[in-house]
Coordinates of C-alpha atoms (C1' of nucleotides) in Angstrom, one line a residue:
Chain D
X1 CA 0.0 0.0 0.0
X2 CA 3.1 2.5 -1.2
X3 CA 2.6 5.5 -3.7
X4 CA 5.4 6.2 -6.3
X5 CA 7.1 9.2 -5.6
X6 CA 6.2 10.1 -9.4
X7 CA 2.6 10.6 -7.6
X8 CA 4.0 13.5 -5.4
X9 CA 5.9 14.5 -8.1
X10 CA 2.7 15.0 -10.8
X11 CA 1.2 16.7 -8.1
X12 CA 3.6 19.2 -7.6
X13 CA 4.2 19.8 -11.3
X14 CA 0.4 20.8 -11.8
X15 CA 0.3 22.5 -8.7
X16 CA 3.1 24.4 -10.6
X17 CA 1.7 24.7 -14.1
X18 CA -1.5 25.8 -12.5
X19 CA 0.4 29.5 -11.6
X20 CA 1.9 30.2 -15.0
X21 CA 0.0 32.3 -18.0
X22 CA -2.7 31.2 -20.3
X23 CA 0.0 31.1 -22.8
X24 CA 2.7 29.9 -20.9
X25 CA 4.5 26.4 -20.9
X26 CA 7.4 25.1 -18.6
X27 CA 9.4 22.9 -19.7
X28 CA 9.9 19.1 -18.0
X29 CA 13.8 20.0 -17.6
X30 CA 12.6 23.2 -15.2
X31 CA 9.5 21.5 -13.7
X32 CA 12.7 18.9 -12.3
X33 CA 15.1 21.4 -11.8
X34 CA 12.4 23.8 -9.6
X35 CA 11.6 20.0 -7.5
X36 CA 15.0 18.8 -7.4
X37 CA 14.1 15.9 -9.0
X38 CA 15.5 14.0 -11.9
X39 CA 14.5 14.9 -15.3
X40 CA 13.8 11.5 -16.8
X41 CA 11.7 9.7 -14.5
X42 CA 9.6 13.1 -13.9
X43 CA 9.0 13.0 -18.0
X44 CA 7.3 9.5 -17.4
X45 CA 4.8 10.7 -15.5
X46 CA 4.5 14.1 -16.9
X47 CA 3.9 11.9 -20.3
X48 CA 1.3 9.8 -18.4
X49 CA -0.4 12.9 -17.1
X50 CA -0.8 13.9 -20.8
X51 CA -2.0 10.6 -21.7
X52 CA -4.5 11.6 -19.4
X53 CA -6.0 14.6 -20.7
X54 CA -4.5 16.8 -17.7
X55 CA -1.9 18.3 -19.5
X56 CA -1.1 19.4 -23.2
X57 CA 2.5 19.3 -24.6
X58 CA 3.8 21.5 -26.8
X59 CA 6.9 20.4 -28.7
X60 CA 10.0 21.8 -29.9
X61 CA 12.5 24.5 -28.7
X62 CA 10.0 26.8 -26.5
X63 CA 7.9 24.0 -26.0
X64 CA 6.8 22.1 -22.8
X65 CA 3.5 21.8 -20.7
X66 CA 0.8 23.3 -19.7
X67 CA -2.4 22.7 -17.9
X68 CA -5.3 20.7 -20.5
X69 CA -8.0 22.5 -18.7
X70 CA -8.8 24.8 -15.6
X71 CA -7.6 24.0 -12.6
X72 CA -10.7 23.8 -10.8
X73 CA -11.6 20.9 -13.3
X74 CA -8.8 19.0 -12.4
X75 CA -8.7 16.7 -9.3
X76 CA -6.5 15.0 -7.7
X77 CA -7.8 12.0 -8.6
X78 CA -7.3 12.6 -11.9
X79 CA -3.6 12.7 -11.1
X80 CA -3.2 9.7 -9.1
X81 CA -5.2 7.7 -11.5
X82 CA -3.0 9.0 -14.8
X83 CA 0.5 8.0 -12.7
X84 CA -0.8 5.0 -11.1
X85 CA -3.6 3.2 -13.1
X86 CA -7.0 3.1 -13.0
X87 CA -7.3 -0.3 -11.4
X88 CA -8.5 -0.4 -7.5
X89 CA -5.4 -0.9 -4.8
X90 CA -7.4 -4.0 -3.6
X91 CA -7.5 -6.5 -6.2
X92 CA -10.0 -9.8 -5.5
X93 CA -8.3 -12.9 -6.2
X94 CA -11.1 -14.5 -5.9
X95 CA -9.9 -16.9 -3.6
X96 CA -13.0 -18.5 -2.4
X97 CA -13.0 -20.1 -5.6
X98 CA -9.6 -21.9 -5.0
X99 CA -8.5 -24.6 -3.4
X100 CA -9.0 -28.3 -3.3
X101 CA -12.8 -27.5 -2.1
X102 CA -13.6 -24.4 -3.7
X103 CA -17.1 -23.1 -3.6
X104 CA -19.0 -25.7 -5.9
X105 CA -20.8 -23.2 -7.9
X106 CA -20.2 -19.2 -8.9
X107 CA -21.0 -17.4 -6.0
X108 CA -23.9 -15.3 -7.0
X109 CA -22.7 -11.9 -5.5
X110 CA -18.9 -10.6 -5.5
X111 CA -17.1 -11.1 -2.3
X112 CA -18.0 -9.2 0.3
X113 CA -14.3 -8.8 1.6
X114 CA -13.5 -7.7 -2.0
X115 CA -16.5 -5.1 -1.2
X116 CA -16.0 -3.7 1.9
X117 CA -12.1 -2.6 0.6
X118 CA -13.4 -1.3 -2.7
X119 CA -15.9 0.9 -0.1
X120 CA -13.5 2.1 1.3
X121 CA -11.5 2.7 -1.7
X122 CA -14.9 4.7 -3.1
X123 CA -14.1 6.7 0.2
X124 CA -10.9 7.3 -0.6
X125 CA -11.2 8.1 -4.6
X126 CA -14.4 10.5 -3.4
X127 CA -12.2 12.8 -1.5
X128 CA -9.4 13.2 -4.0
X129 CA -12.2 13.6 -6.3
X130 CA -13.7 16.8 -5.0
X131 CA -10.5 18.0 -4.3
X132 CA -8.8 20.3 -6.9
X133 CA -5.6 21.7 -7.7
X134 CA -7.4 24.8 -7.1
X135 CA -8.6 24.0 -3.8
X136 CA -5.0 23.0 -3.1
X137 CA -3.4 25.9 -4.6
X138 CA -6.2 28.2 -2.6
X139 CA -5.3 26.2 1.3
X140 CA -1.2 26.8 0.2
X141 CA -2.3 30.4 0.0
X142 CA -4.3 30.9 2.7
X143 CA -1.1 29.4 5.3
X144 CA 1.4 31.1 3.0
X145 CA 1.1 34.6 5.5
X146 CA 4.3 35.8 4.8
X147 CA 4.2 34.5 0.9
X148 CA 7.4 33.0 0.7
X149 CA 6.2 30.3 -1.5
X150 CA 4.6 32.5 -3.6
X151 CA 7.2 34.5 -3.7
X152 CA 9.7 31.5 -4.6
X153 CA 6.9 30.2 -7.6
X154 CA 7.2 33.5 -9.2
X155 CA 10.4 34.4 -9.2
X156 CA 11.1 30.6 -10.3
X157 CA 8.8 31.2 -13.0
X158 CA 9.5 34.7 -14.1
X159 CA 12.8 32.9 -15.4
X160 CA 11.4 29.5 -17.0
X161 CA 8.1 30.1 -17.9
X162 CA 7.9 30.8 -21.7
X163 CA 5.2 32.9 -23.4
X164 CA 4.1 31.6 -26.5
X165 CA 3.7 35.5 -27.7
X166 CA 1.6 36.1 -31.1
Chain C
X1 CA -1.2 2.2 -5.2
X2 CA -1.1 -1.8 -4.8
X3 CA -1.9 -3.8 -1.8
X4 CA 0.2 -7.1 -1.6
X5 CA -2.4 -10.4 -2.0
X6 CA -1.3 -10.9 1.5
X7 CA -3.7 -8.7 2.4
X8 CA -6.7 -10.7 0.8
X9 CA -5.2 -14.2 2.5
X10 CA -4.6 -12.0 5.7
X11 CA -8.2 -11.2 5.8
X12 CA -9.6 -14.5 4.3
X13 CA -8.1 -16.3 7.0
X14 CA -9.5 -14.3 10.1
X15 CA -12.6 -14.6 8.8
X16 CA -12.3 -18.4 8.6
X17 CA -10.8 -17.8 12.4
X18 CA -14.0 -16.1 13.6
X19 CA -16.1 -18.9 12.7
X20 CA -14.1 -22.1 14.9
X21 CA -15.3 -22.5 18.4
X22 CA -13.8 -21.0 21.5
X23 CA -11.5 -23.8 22.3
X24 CA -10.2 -24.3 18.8
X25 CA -7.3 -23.5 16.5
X26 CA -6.8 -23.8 13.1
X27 CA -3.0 -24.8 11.9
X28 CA -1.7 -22.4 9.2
X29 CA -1.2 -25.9 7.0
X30 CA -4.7 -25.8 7.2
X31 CA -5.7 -22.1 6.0
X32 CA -3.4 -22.5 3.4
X33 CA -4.9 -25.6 1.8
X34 CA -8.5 -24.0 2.3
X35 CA -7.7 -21.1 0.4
X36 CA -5.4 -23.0 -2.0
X37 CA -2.3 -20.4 -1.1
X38 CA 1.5 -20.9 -0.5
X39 CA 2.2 -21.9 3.1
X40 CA 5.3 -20.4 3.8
X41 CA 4.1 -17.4 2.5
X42 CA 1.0 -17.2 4.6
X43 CA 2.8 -18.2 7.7
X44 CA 4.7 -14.7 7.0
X45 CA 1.3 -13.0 7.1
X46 CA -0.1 -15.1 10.2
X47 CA 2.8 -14.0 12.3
X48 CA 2.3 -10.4 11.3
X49 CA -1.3 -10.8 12.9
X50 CA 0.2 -12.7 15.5
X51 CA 2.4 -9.5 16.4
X52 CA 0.1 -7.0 15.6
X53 CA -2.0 -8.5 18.7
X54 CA -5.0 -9.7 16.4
X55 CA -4.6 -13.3 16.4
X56 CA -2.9 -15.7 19.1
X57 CA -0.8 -18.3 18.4
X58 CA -0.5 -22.0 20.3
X59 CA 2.6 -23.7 19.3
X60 CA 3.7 -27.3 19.8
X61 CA 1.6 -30.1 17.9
X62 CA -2.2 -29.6 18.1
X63 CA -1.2 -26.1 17.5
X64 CA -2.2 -23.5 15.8
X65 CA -4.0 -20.1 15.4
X66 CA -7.1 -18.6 16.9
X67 CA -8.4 -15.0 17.4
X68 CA -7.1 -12.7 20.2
X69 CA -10.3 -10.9 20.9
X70 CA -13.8 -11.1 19.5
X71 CA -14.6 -10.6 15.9
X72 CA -16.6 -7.6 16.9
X73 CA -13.1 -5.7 18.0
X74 CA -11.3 -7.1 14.8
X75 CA -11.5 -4.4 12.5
X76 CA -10.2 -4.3 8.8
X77 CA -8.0 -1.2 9.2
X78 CA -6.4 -3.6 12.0
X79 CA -5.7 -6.6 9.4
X80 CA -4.8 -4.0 6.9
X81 CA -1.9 -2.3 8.9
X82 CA -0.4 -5.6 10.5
X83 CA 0.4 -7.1 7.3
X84 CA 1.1 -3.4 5.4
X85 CA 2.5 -2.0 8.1
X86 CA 1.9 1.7 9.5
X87 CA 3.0 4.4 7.4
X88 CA 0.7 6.1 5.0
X89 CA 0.5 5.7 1.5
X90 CA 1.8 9.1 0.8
X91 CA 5.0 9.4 1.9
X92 CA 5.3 13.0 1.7
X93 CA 9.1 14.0 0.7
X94 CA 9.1 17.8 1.2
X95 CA 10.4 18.2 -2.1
X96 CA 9.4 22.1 -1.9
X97 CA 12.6 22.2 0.2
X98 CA 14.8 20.3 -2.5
X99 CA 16.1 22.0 -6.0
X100 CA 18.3 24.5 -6.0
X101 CA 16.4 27.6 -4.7
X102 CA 14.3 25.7 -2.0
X103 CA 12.1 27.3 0.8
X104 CA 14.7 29.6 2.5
X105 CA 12.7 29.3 5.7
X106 CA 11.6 25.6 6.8
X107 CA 7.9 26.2 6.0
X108 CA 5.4 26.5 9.0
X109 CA 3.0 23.7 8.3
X110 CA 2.9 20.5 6.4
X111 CA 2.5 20.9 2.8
X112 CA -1.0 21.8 1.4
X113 CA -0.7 18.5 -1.2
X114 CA 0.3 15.8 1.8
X115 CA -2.3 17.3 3.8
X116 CA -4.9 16.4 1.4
X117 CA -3.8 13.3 0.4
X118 CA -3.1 12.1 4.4
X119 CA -7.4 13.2 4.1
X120 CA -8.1 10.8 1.7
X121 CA -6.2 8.1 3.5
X122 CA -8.0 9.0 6.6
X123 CA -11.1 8.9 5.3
X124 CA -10.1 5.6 3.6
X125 CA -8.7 4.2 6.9
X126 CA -11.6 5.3 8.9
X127 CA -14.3 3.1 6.5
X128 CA -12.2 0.0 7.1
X129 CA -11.9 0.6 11.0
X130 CA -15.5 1.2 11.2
X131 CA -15.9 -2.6 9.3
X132 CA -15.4 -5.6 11.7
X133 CA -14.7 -8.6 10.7
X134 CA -18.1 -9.5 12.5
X135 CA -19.9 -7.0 10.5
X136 CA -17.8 -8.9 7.2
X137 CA -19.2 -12.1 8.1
X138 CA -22.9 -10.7 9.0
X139 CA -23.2 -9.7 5.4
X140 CA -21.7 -12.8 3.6
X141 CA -24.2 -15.1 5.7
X142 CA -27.0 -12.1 4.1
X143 CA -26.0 -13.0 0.5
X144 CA -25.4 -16.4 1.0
X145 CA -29.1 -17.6 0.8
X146 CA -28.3 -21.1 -0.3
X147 CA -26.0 -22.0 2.7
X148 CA -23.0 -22.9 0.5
X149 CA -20.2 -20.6 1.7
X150 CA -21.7 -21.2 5.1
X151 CA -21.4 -25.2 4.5
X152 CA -18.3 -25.3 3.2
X153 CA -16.3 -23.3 5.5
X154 CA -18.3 -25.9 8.8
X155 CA -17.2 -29.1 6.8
X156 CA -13.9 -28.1 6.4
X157 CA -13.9 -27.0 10.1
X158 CA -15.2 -30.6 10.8
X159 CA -12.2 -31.6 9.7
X160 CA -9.3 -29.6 10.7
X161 CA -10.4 -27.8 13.8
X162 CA -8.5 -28.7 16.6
X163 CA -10.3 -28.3 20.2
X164 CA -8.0 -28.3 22.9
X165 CA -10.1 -29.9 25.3
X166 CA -9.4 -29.6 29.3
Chain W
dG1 C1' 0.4 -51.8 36.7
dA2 C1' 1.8 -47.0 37.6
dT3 C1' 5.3 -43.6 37.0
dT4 C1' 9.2 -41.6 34.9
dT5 C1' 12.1 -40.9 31.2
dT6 C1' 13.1 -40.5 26.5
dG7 C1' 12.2 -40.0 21.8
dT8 C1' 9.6 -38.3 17.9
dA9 C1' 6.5 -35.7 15.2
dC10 C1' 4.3 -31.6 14.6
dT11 C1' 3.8 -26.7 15.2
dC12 C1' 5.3 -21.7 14.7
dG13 C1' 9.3 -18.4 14.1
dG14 C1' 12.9 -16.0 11.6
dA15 C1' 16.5 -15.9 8.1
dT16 C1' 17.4 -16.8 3.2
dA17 C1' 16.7 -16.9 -2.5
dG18 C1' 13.8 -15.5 -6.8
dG19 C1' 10.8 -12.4 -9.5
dA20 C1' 7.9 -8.4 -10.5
dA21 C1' 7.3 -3.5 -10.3
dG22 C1' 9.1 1.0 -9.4
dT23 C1' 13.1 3.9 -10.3
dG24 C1' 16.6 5.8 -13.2
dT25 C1' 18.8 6.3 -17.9
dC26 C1' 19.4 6.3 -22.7
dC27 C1' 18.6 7.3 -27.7
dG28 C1' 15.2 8.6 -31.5
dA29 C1' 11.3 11.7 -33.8
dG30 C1' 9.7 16.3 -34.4
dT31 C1' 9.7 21.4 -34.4
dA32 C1' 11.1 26.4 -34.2
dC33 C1' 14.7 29.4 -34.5
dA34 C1' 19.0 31.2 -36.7
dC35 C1' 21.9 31.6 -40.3
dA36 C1' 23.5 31.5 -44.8
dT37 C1' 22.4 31.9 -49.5
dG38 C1' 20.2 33.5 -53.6
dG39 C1' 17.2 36.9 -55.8
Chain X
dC1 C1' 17.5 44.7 -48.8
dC2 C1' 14.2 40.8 -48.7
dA3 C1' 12.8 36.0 -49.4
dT4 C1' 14.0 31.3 -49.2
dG5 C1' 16.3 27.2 -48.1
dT6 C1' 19.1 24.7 -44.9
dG7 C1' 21.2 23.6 -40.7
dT8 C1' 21.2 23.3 -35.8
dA9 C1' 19.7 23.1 -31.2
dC10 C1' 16.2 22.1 -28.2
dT11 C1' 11.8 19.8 -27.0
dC12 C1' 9.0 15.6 -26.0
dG13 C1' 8.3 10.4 -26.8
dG14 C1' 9.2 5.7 -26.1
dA15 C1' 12.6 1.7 -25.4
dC16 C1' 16.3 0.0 -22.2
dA17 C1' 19.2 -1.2 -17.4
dC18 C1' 19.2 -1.0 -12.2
dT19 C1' 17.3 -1.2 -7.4
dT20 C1' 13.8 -2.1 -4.2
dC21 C1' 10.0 -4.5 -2.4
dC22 C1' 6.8 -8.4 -2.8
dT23 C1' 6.7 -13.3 -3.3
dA24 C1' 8.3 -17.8 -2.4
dT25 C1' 11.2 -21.1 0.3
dC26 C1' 14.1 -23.1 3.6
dC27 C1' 15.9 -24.5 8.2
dG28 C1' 15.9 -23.9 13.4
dA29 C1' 13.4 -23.5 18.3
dG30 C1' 9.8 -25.2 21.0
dT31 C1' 6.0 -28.2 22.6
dA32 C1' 2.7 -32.1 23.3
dC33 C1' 2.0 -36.7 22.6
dA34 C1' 3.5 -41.6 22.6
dA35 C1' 6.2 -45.2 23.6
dA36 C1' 9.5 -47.5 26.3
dA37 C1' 12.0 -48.4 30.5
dT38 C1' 12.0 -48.5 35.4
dC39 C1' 10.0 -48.9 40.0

DNA sequence: GATTTTGTACTCGGATAGGAAGTGTCCGAGTACACATGG
DNA sequence: CCATGTGTACTCGGACACTTCCTATCCGAGTACAAAATC
């Protein structure tokens, strides 16, 4: 029951291509400079991410990323199921059915173990569901008194980002 | 995002633990060939319940495994963190203090992103410690209209549960 | 025959190999800019 | 001087090694029963 790191990582990276312009991109070489993270395994998952629908590429010198949509309208659910799968963390082996005895004929229903940890997986998908980037960016700002991380986004991005003027 | 299929066994075989009588055990020889699983790697799992205070163990022959407290008090957050241990799913780096311009000042609380994921994962924890293995059972006897399940899980404790009379 | 002693068989427990998935790295396809060249 | 063609540098994209954790396995410690020897 372990996250990747890339999951942290993807988060982060939107969380950062959420603050740049509506014509801006950042590249995946400055998204892992800015996390001190290394480029190659963070383009995995930024790739996966736009797979997803989350983010659009743009290639070539001045290219890079940028959000697919508003943040608001991204979760962060959306996220973890682009870097990790969609498939549920609980997978039923069905293991009633094995065994030198097993259950003589297909039990009608699913399991009900199998049930109960896909409810509370529900639980858990629900929440990162009807939380955004947004929301996120807006609780970051609300504890960020003195604005230092603001402060460091901006000036971080005042260098990197790239306009795609005209 | 995976849980290990020790998970499923783990919970598969307190289940089939709740169901013996007060005085029995079950070997793990025994809830391995019911469920048609590896041993050896069960036996790993068994004595993670074992230390994790949710089963009891009774070595020597006629030995075996039996529940350390009532299926009421068993809950599946309980199996759940025995065999996948404590820590959270995400592990939250603090990469906003890595990279080469980090956070001059350590930042004054957690980061916004772990702080919503740790809510998930509480909310996700929270459905499974409010689910007893009790409450688990109660609905597979619902479903199981026919008495299979039921039957087949009493024949093979016909067999293979051990009473330790006197 | 009853008791004690010994031996054995069976159990759990922890330490030890193998394999899949996450992690980290590489090279190739594609595009925009810059320069050189020709008109 | 302007337009065009070409070259280069930079980007993302997918295919390839390495490490860690899950999976599978083995051998050792401990106990209860059973049998044998003794009183």
């Amino acid at each position: 029951m372990k996250l990747s790191e890339g999951v942290e990582q993807a988060i982060h990276c939107v969380a950062m291509l959420s603050q740049l312009s509506e014509d801006g991109v950042l590249s995946a070489a400055a998204l892992a400079e800015f996390h001190g993270v290394k480029t190659s395994y963070l383009l995995k998952h930024l790739q996966a991410l736009s797979g997803a629908g989350v983010l659009r590429t743009l290639p070539g010198p001045k290219g890079g990323y940028r959000l697919a949509r508003a943040p608001q309208s991204i979760s962060l659910l959306d996220i973890l199921l682009a870097v990790e799968g969609p498939e549920p963390a609980f997978r039923c082996q069905e293991i009633r059915q094995r065994g030198p005895n097993p259950l003589p004929v297909k039990p009608r229903g699913p399991c009900q173990i199998n049930a109960a940890m896909l409810r509370a997986e529900q639980s858990y998908r629900a929440e990162l569901r009807r939380t955004s980037i947004a929301d996120v960016l807006t609780e970051v700002a609300a504890k960020d008194e003195d604005g230092a991380i603001e402060a460091r986004g901006c000036a971080f991005l005042a260098v990197h980002e790239r306009r795609q003027g005209g």
